[in-house]
Coordinates of C-alpha atoms and ligand atoms in Angstrom, one line a residue:
M1 CA -24.9 1.3 10.9
I2 CA -21.2 1.6 10.1
Y3 CA -19.8 4.7 8.3
Y4 CA -16.5 3.4 7.1
F5 CA -13.9 6.0 6.1
D6 CA -10.7 4.0 6.8
N7 CA -10.1 2.3 3.4
A8 CA -6.4 2.8 3.7
A9 CA -6.4 0.5 6.7
T10 CA -8.5 -2.2 5.0
T11 CA -11.4 -2.5 2.5
K12 CA -14.6 -4.5 2.4
I13 CA -14.5 -7.7 0.3
K14 CA -16.6 -7.2 -2.8
P15 CA -19.5 -9.7 -3.3
E16 CA -18.0 -10.9 -6.6
V17 CA -14.7 -11.6 -4.8
L18 CA -16.4 -13.6 -2.1
N19 CA -18.4 -15.5 -4.7
A20 CA -15.3 -16.4 -6.6
M21 CA -13.7 -17.7 -3.4
I22 CA -16.5 -19.9 -2.1
P23 CA -16.0 -22.9 -4.4
Y24 CA -12.4 -23.1 -3.2
L25 CA -13.5 -23.1 0.4
S26 CA -15.9 -25.9 -0.2
K27 CA -15.9 -28.5 -3.0
E28 CA -12.6 -27.4 -4.7
Y29 CA -10.4 -28.1 -1.8
G30 CA -7.5 -29.9 -3.6
N31 CA -3.9 -29.1 -2.9
P32 CA -2.5 -27.3 -5.9
S33 CA 0.6 -29.5 -5.8
S34 CA -1.5 -32.7 -6.1
L35 CA -1.6 -34.4 -9.5
Y36 CA -5.2 -35.7 -9.5
S37 CA -8.0 -33.6 -10.9
I38 CA -9.1 -31.5 -7.9
G39 CA -5.4 -30.7 -7.3
R40 CA -5.1 -29.7 -11.0
N41 CA -8.2 -27.5 -10.7
A42 CA -6.7 -25.7 -7.7
K43 CA -3.4 -25.2 -9.6
R44 CA -5.3 -23.8 -12.6
A45 CA -7.2 -21.4 -10.4
I46 CA -4.0 -20.1 -8.9
E47 CA -2.5 -19.6 -12.4
D48 CA -5.6 -17.8 -13.5
A49 CA -5.4 -15.5 -10.5
R50 CA -1.7 -14.9 -11.2
E51 CA -2.6 -13.7 -14.7
K52 CA -5.1 -11.3 -13.3
V53 CA -2.7 -9.8 -10.7
A54 CA -0.1 -9.5 -13.4
K55 CA -2.5 -7.6 -15.7
L56 CA -3.3 -5.0 -13.0
I57 CA 0.3 -3.8 -13.2
N58 CA 1.1 -4.9 -16.8
A59 CA 3.6 -7.5 -15.6
N60 CA 4.1 -11.0 -17.1
K61 CA 2.4 -13.8 -15.3
N62 CA 5.7 -15.5 -14.3
E63 CA 6.9 -12.3 -12.6
I64 CA 4.2 -12.6 -9.9
Y65 CA 4.9 -14.4 -6.6
F66 CA 2.0 -14.8 -4.1
T67 CA 2.7 -14.0 -0.5
S68 CA 0.7 -13.7 2.7
C69 CA 0.5 -9.9 2.8
G70 CA 2.1 -6.6 1.8
S71 CA 4.5 -6.9 4.7
E72 CA 5.8 -10.2 3.5
S73 CA 6.2 -8.8 0.0
D74 CA 8.2 -5.9 1.4
N75 CA 10.3 -8.1 3.6
T76 CA 11.1 -10.5 0.7
A77 CA 12.0 -7.6 -1.5
I78 CA 14.4 -5.8 0.9
K79 CA 16.0 -8.9 2.5
G80 CA 15.8 -11.0 -0.6
I81 CA 17.9 -8.5 -2.6
A82 CA 20.2 -7.6 0.3
Y83 CA 21.2 -11.2 0.9
R84 CA 21.5 -12.1 -2.8
Y85 CA 23.7 -9.2 -3.7
K86 CA 25.7 -8.7 -0.6
G87 CA 28.8 -9.7 -2.5
K88 CA 28.3 -6.7 -4.7
G89 CA 27.4 -4.1 -2.1
N90 CA 25.8 -3.4 1.3
H91 CA 24.1 -0.1 0.7
I92 CA 20.3 0.4 0.4
I93 CA 18.4 3.7 -0.1
T94 CA 14.9 4.2 1.1
S95 CA 12.8 7.1 2.5
K96 CA 11.9 8.2 6.0
I97 CA 8.1 7.9 5.3
E98 CA 8.0 4.2 4.3
H99 CA 5.7 1.7 5.9
H100 CA 7.1 -0.1 8.9
A101 CA 7.4 -3.3 6.8
I102 CA 10.2 -1.5 4.9
L103 CA 11.7 0.5 7.8
E104 CA 11.9 -2.4 10.2
S105 CA 13.4 -4.7 7.4
C106 CA 16.0 -2.1 6.9
K107 CA 16.7 -1.7 10.6
D108 CA 17.1 -5.5 10.8
L109 CA 19.7 -5.4 8.0
E110 CA 21.6 -2.6 9.7
K111 CA 22.2 -5.0 12.6
K112 CA 23.7 -7.3 10.1
G113 CA 26.2 -4.8 8.6
F114 CA 24.2 -3.2 5.9
K115 CA 24.2 0.6 5.5
I116 CA 20.8 2.3 4.9
T117 CA 20.2 5.8 3.7
Y118 CA 16.8 7.2 4.8
L119 CA 15.9 10.0 2.4
N120 CA 14.1 13.1 3.7
V121 CA 10.9 14.3 2.1
N122 CA 9.8 17.9 1.7
E123 CA 6.7 19.5 3.4
N124 CA 4.5 17.9 0.7
G125 CA 5.9 14.4 1.5
I126 CA 7.9 14.0 -1.7
V127 CA 11.5 12.7 -1.9
D128 CA 14.2 15.0 -3.3
L129 CA 15.7 13.5 -6.5
N130 CA 19.0 15.3 -6.0
E131 CA 19.4 13.9 -2.6
L132 CA 18.7 10.5 -4.1
E133 CA 21.4 10.9 -6.7
E134 CA 23.9 12.1 -4.1
S135 CA 23.2 9.2 -1.9
I136 CA 24.1 6.6 -4.5
N137 CA 27.6 5.0 -4.1
D138 CA 29.3 2.1 -5.7
K139 CA 28.0 -0.2 -2.9
T140 CA 24.3 0.7 -3.5
I141 CA 22.4 -2.4 -4.5
L142 CA 18.8 -1.4 -4.0
I143 CA 16.5 1.7 -4.0
S144 CA 13.1 1.1 -2.3
I145 CA 10.7 4.1 -2.4
M146 CA 7.0 3.7 -1.8
F147 CA 4.6 4.4 -4.7
A148 CA 2.1 6.2 -2.4
N149 CA 2.1 6.9 1.3
N150 CA -0.4 5.2 3.6
E151 CA -0.9 8.2 5.9
I152 CA -0.8 11.3 3.7
G153 CA -1.5 9.6 0.3
T154 CA 1.3 11.4 -1.5
I155 CA 2.5 9.8 -4.7
Q156 CA 6.2 9.8 -5.4
P157 CA 7.8 10.5 -8.8
I158 CA 8.2 6.8 -9.5
E159 CA 9.3 7.0 -13.1
K160 CA 12.0 9.5 -12.4
I161 CA 13.3 7.4 -9.5
A162 CA 13.3 4.3 -11.7
K163 CA 15.3 6.1 -14.3
I164 CA 17.9 7.2 -11.8
A165 CA 18.1 3.6 -10.4
K166 CA 18.5 2.2 -13.9
S167 CA 21.2 4.7 -14.9
H168 CA 23.3 3.4 -12.0
N169 CA 22.4 -0.2 -12.6
I170 CA 20.6 -0.4 -9.2
I171 CA 17.5 -2.5 -8.6
F172 CA 14.4 -0.4 -7.9
H173 CA 11.6 -1.7 -5.6
T174 CA 8.4 0.1 -4.8
D175 CA 5.8 -0.6 -2.1
A176 CA 2.6 -0.1 -4.1
V177 CA 0.2 -1.5 -1.4
Q178 CA -1.8 1.8 -1.3
A179 CA -1.4 2.7 -4.9
A180 CA -2.4 -0.6 -6.7
G181 CA -6.0 -0.6 -7.8
N182 CA -6.4 3.1 -7.0
I183 CA -4.1 4.6 -9.7
P184 CA -2.9 3.0 -13.0
I185 CA 0.4 1.2 -12.7
D186 CA 2.5 -0.1 -15.6
V187 CA 5.7 -1.7 -14.4
K188 CA 7.1 -1.9 -17.9
D189 CA 6.5 1.7 -18.8
M190 CA 7.5 3.0 -15.5
G191 CA 10.7 0.9 -15.3
I192 CA 9.9 -0.8 -12.0
D193 CA 11.9 -3.9 -11.1
M194 CA 10.0 -5.0 -8.0
L195 CA 6.7 -4.1 -6.5
S196 CA 4.6 -5.1 -3.5
I197 CA 0.8 -5.4 -3.4
S198 CA -1.7 -6.5 -0.7
G199 CA -5.1 -8.1 -1.2
H200 CA -7.0 -6.5 1.6
K201 CA -6.4 -2.9 0.3
I202 CA -8.2 -3.7 -2.9
N203 CA -11.4 -5.4 -1.7
A204 CA -9.9 -8.9 -1.4
P205 CA -9.5 -10.7 1.9
K206 CA -6.7 -10.1 4.5
G207 CA -3.8 -12.6 4.4
V208 CA -2.8 -12.5 0.7
G209 CA -0.4 -10.4 -1.2
A210 CA 2.0 -10.5 -4.1
L211 CA 5.5 -9.5 -5.1
Y212 CA 6.3 -8.6 -8.7
V213 CA 9.9 -9.3 -9.6
K214 CA 11.0 -8.5 -13.1
Q215 CA 12.2 -11.4 -15.1
G216 CA 16.0 -11.9 -14.6
I217 CA 16.3 -10.4 -11.2
E218 CA 17.4 -12.9 -8.6
F219 CA 16.4 -12.8 -4.9
D220 CA 16.9 -15.0 -1.9
K221 CA 13.8 -16.7 -0.5
F222 CA 13.2 -16.6 3.2
M223 CA 10.6 -19.4 3.5
N224 CA 12.2 -22.8 3.1
G225 CA 10.2 -26.0 2.4
G226 CA 8.3 -27.1 -0.6
H227 CA 8.8 -25.9 -4.2
Q228 CA 5.7 -23.7 -4.4
E229 CA 5.9 -20.3 -6.2
R230 CA 8.6 -21.6 -8.5
N231 CA 10.7 -22.5 -5.5
K232 CA 10.7 -18.9 -4.1
R233 CA 8.0 -19.2 -1.4
A234 CA 7.4 -22.5 0.4
G235 CA 4.0 -23.3 1.9
T236 CA 0.8 -24.7 0.5
E237 CA -0.9 -21.8 -1.3
N238 CA -3.8 -19.8 0.3
L239 CA -6.0 -21.1 -2.5
A240 CA -9.3 -19.3 -1.9
E241 CA -7.7 -16.0 -1.0
I242 CA -5.5 -16.1 -4.1
V243 CA -8.6 -16.7 -6.2
G244 CA -10.3 -13.7 -4.5
F245 CA -7.2 -11.6 -4.9
G246 CA -7.2 -12.4 -8.6
K247 CA -10.9 -11.4 -9.0
A248 CA -10.3 -8.2 -7.1
C249 CA -7.4 -7.3 -9.4
E250 CA -9.5 -8.0 -12.4
I251 CA -12.3 -5.7 -11.2
A252 CA -9.9 -3.0 -10.2
K253 CA -8.2 -3.1 -13.6
N254 CA -11.5 -2.8 -15.5
N255 CA -12.8 -0.1 -13.3
I256 CA -9.8 2.0 -12.4
E257 CA -10.8 5.2 -14.2
N258 CA -14.3 5.4 -12.7
H259 CA -13.0 4.3 -9.3
N260 CA -10.3 7.0 -9.3
K261 CA -12.8 9.7 -10.4
Y262 CA -15.4 8.8 -7.8
L263 CA -13.0 8.7 -4.9
K264 CA -11.5 12.1 -5.9
E265 CA -15.0 13.5 -6.0
L266 CA -15.8 12.2 -2.5
R267 CA -12.5 13.5 -1.2
D268 CA -12.8 17.0 -2.7
Y269 CA -16.4 17.2 -1.5
F270 CA -15.4 16.3 2.1
I271 CA -12.6 18.8 2.3
S272 CA -14.5 21.7 0.6
E273 CA -17.6 21.1 2.7
L274 CA -15.7 20.8 6.0
M275 CA -13.7 23.9 5.3
K276 CA -16.9 25.9 4.8
T277 CA -17.5 25.5 8.5
E278 CA -14.1 24.9 10.0
K279 CA -11.3 27.3 9.3
N280 CA -8.6 25.9 11.5
I281 CA -7.7 23.1 9.2
K282 CA -4.4 22.3 7.7
I283 CA -4.1 19.7 4.9
N284 CA -1.1 17.4 5.3
G285 CA 0.7 16.3 2.2
S286 CA 0.6 17.3 -1.4
M287 CA -2.9 17.9 -2.9
K288 CA -1.5 17.6 -6.5
N289 CA 0.3 14.3 -6.2
R290 CA -2.1 12.4 -3.9
L291 CA -4.1 9.2 -3.9
P292 CA -7.7 9.9 -5.0
G293 CA -9.3 8.7 -1.8
N294 CA -6.9 10.1 0.8
M295 CA -7.4 13.1 3.0
N296 CA -5.2 13.9 6.0
I297 CA -5.8 17.0 8.0
S298 CA -4.8 18.6 11.3
I299 CA -7.6 20.3 13.1
K300 CA -6.1 22.9 15.4
G301 CA -6.6 22.3 19.1
V302 CA -8.3 18.9 18.6
D303 CA -7.0 15.7 20.2
A304 CA -7.4 13.3 17.2
T305 CA -7.6 10.2 19.4
K306 CA -10.5 11.7 21.4
L307 CA -12.2 12.7 18.2
L308 CA -11.8 9.2 16.8
L309 CA -13.4 7.7 19.9
E310 CA -16.3 10.1 19.8
L311 CA -17.0 9.4 16.2
D312 CA -16.8 5.7 16.9
K313 CA -19.9 6.1 19.2
K314 CA -21.8 7.1 16.1
G315 CA -20.5 4.2 14.1
I316 CA -18.0 6.4 12.1
C317 CA -14.6 4.8 11.4
I318 CA -11.6 7.1 10.7
S319 CA -7.9 6.9 11.6
T320 CA -5.4 9.1 13.3
G321 CA -2.4 7.7 11.4
S322 CA -1.7 4.3 9.9
A323 CA -3.6 1.4 11.5
C324 CA -0.3 -0.2 12.5
N325 CA 0.4 2.8 14.7
S326 CA -2.8 2.9 16.6
G327 CA -2.3 2.7 20.3
E328 CA 1.1 4.5 20.0
T329 CA 1.1 7.9 21.6
T330 CA 4.2 9.2 19.7
P331 CA 3.5 11.3 16.7
S332 CA 3.5 9.5 13.4
H333 CA 7.0 9.2 11.7
V334 CA 5.4 10.4 8.4
L335 CA 3.8 13.6 9.8
T336 CA 7.1 14.3 11.7
A337 CA 9.1 13.8 8.4
I338 CA 6.9 16.4 6.6
G339 CA 7.7 18.9 9.4
L340 CA 4.6 18.8 11.6
K341 CA 5.1 19.9 15.2
S342 CA 4.0 17.4 17.8
D343 CA 0.7 19.2 18.5
D344 CA -0.3 19.3 14.8
A345 CA 0.7 15.7 14.4
K346 CA -1.5 14.7 17.4
S347 CA -4.4 16.6 15.9
A348 CA -4.2 14.9 12.6
I349 CA -6.9 12.6 11.2
R350 CA -6.8 10.4 8.2
V351 CA -10.1 9.9 6.2
T352 CA -9.9 7.5 3.3
F353 CA -12.7 6.9 1.0
G354 CA -13.9 3.8 -0.8
E355 CA -16.5 3.0 -3.5
N356 CA -19.1 2.2 -0.9
N357 CA -19.1 5.7 0.5
T358 CA -21.7 8.3 -0.5
K359 CA -21.9 12.1 -0.1
E360 CA -24.8 11.6 2.4
E361 CA -22.4 9.6 4.6
I362 CA -19.8 12.4 4.3
D363 CA -22.4 15.0 5.4
F364 CA -22.9 12.8 8.5
L365 CA -19.2 12.7 9.1
I366 CA -18.7 16.4 8.8
E367 CA -21.7 17.1 11.0
N368 CA -20.2 15.0 13.8
I369 CA -16.7 16.4 13.4
C370 CA -18.1 19.9 13.7
K371 CA -20.2 19.0 16.7
Y372 CA -17.1 17.6 18.4
I373 CA -15.0 20.7 17.7
K374 CA -17.8 23.0 19.0
K375 CA -18.0 21.0 22.2
Ligands
PLP1 N1 2.9 -1.0 2.9 C1 1.9 0.0 3.0 C2 2.2 1.3 2.2 C3 0.8 -0.2 3.7 O1 -0.1 0.7 3.8 C4 0.6 -1.5 4.4 C5 -0.6 -1.7 5.2 O2 -1.2 -0.8 5.7 C6 1.6 -2.5 4.2 C7 2.7 -2.2 3.4 C8 1.4 -3.8 4.9 O3 0.4 -4.5 4.2 P1 -0.2 -5.8 4.9 O4 -1.2 -5.2 5.9 O5 -0.9 -6.6 3.8 O6 0.8 -6.6 5.6

């Protein structure tokens, strides 16, 4: 039996998503670029999925580009804008708590002469809008601030950031890999120019993602070859996964309110029940502006990695940081940025809930955390 509480790392594919994919892994195997009927069927399926992804964030269909993952979407956004607008300026603003897909893209650009400002966050994990304003100069071409953080779940003031970017005529990108499908997103209302999403965080398979780019914004491609994705991303499309991704977006869109409410209920149940027994717990990140399914806590005196391995023996899956960090012994850059001392960062666990979780499972998790602490 698996008790899965690591939905920020990845999610289980929904049966409806798998069912939607199966025909495109069997009889509908045409290449979407082929002109005969099974090719045209494949093309139609991709365009149908594009419409569904667009609807999730209230974008237009022709503003969605399929990619292989959230990391590719982030890389394309950062580097695609940097190279396209380098004649206008070489300055990019981001934050210290971004995912490595953003941070490493920025580091790569630094080696090529770009200047990057990494904004601080406060103890709740939120960027300071005054610092953002003050960082802007006449060479700033892009602001990229994540919608919600993958470790502590904090949600940034996206609309305010978008407004600041717009008032300075700067492109605004947001990494919404953790936010999409969990909280409502409206790129038009919120003033977002570019946005990254990943399939496997919203019950679609691993290996598919999308980048939203507002109509009229130019960006350089980094995959050369065929003319797929309106000549912006070469390579034969990942047909079945794109279809599954579309289905997952459709389900997420139709169910977002209930999903959000249920995850919040599970999260609040977990923390309140745990705190009844364990007093030495510190919640990391804002409780007010937080993803519904995210809880990140430091348990005083506990080695989070040892706890994780002990829970694993019972079939319980949690995380000590972002999945991409596992194996690293240095404290997470996110927890360090919100001011945690090394010991508190090393005693931090991330528990992220999904629709499959139940309160009974949470009771089992709490029982085993408490047992370990006592031991
Ligand atoms: N951005 C954020 C905020 C993430 O949480 C992740 C994955 O954990 C990514 C980007 C990368 O997404 P992918 O795993 O699809 O490359």
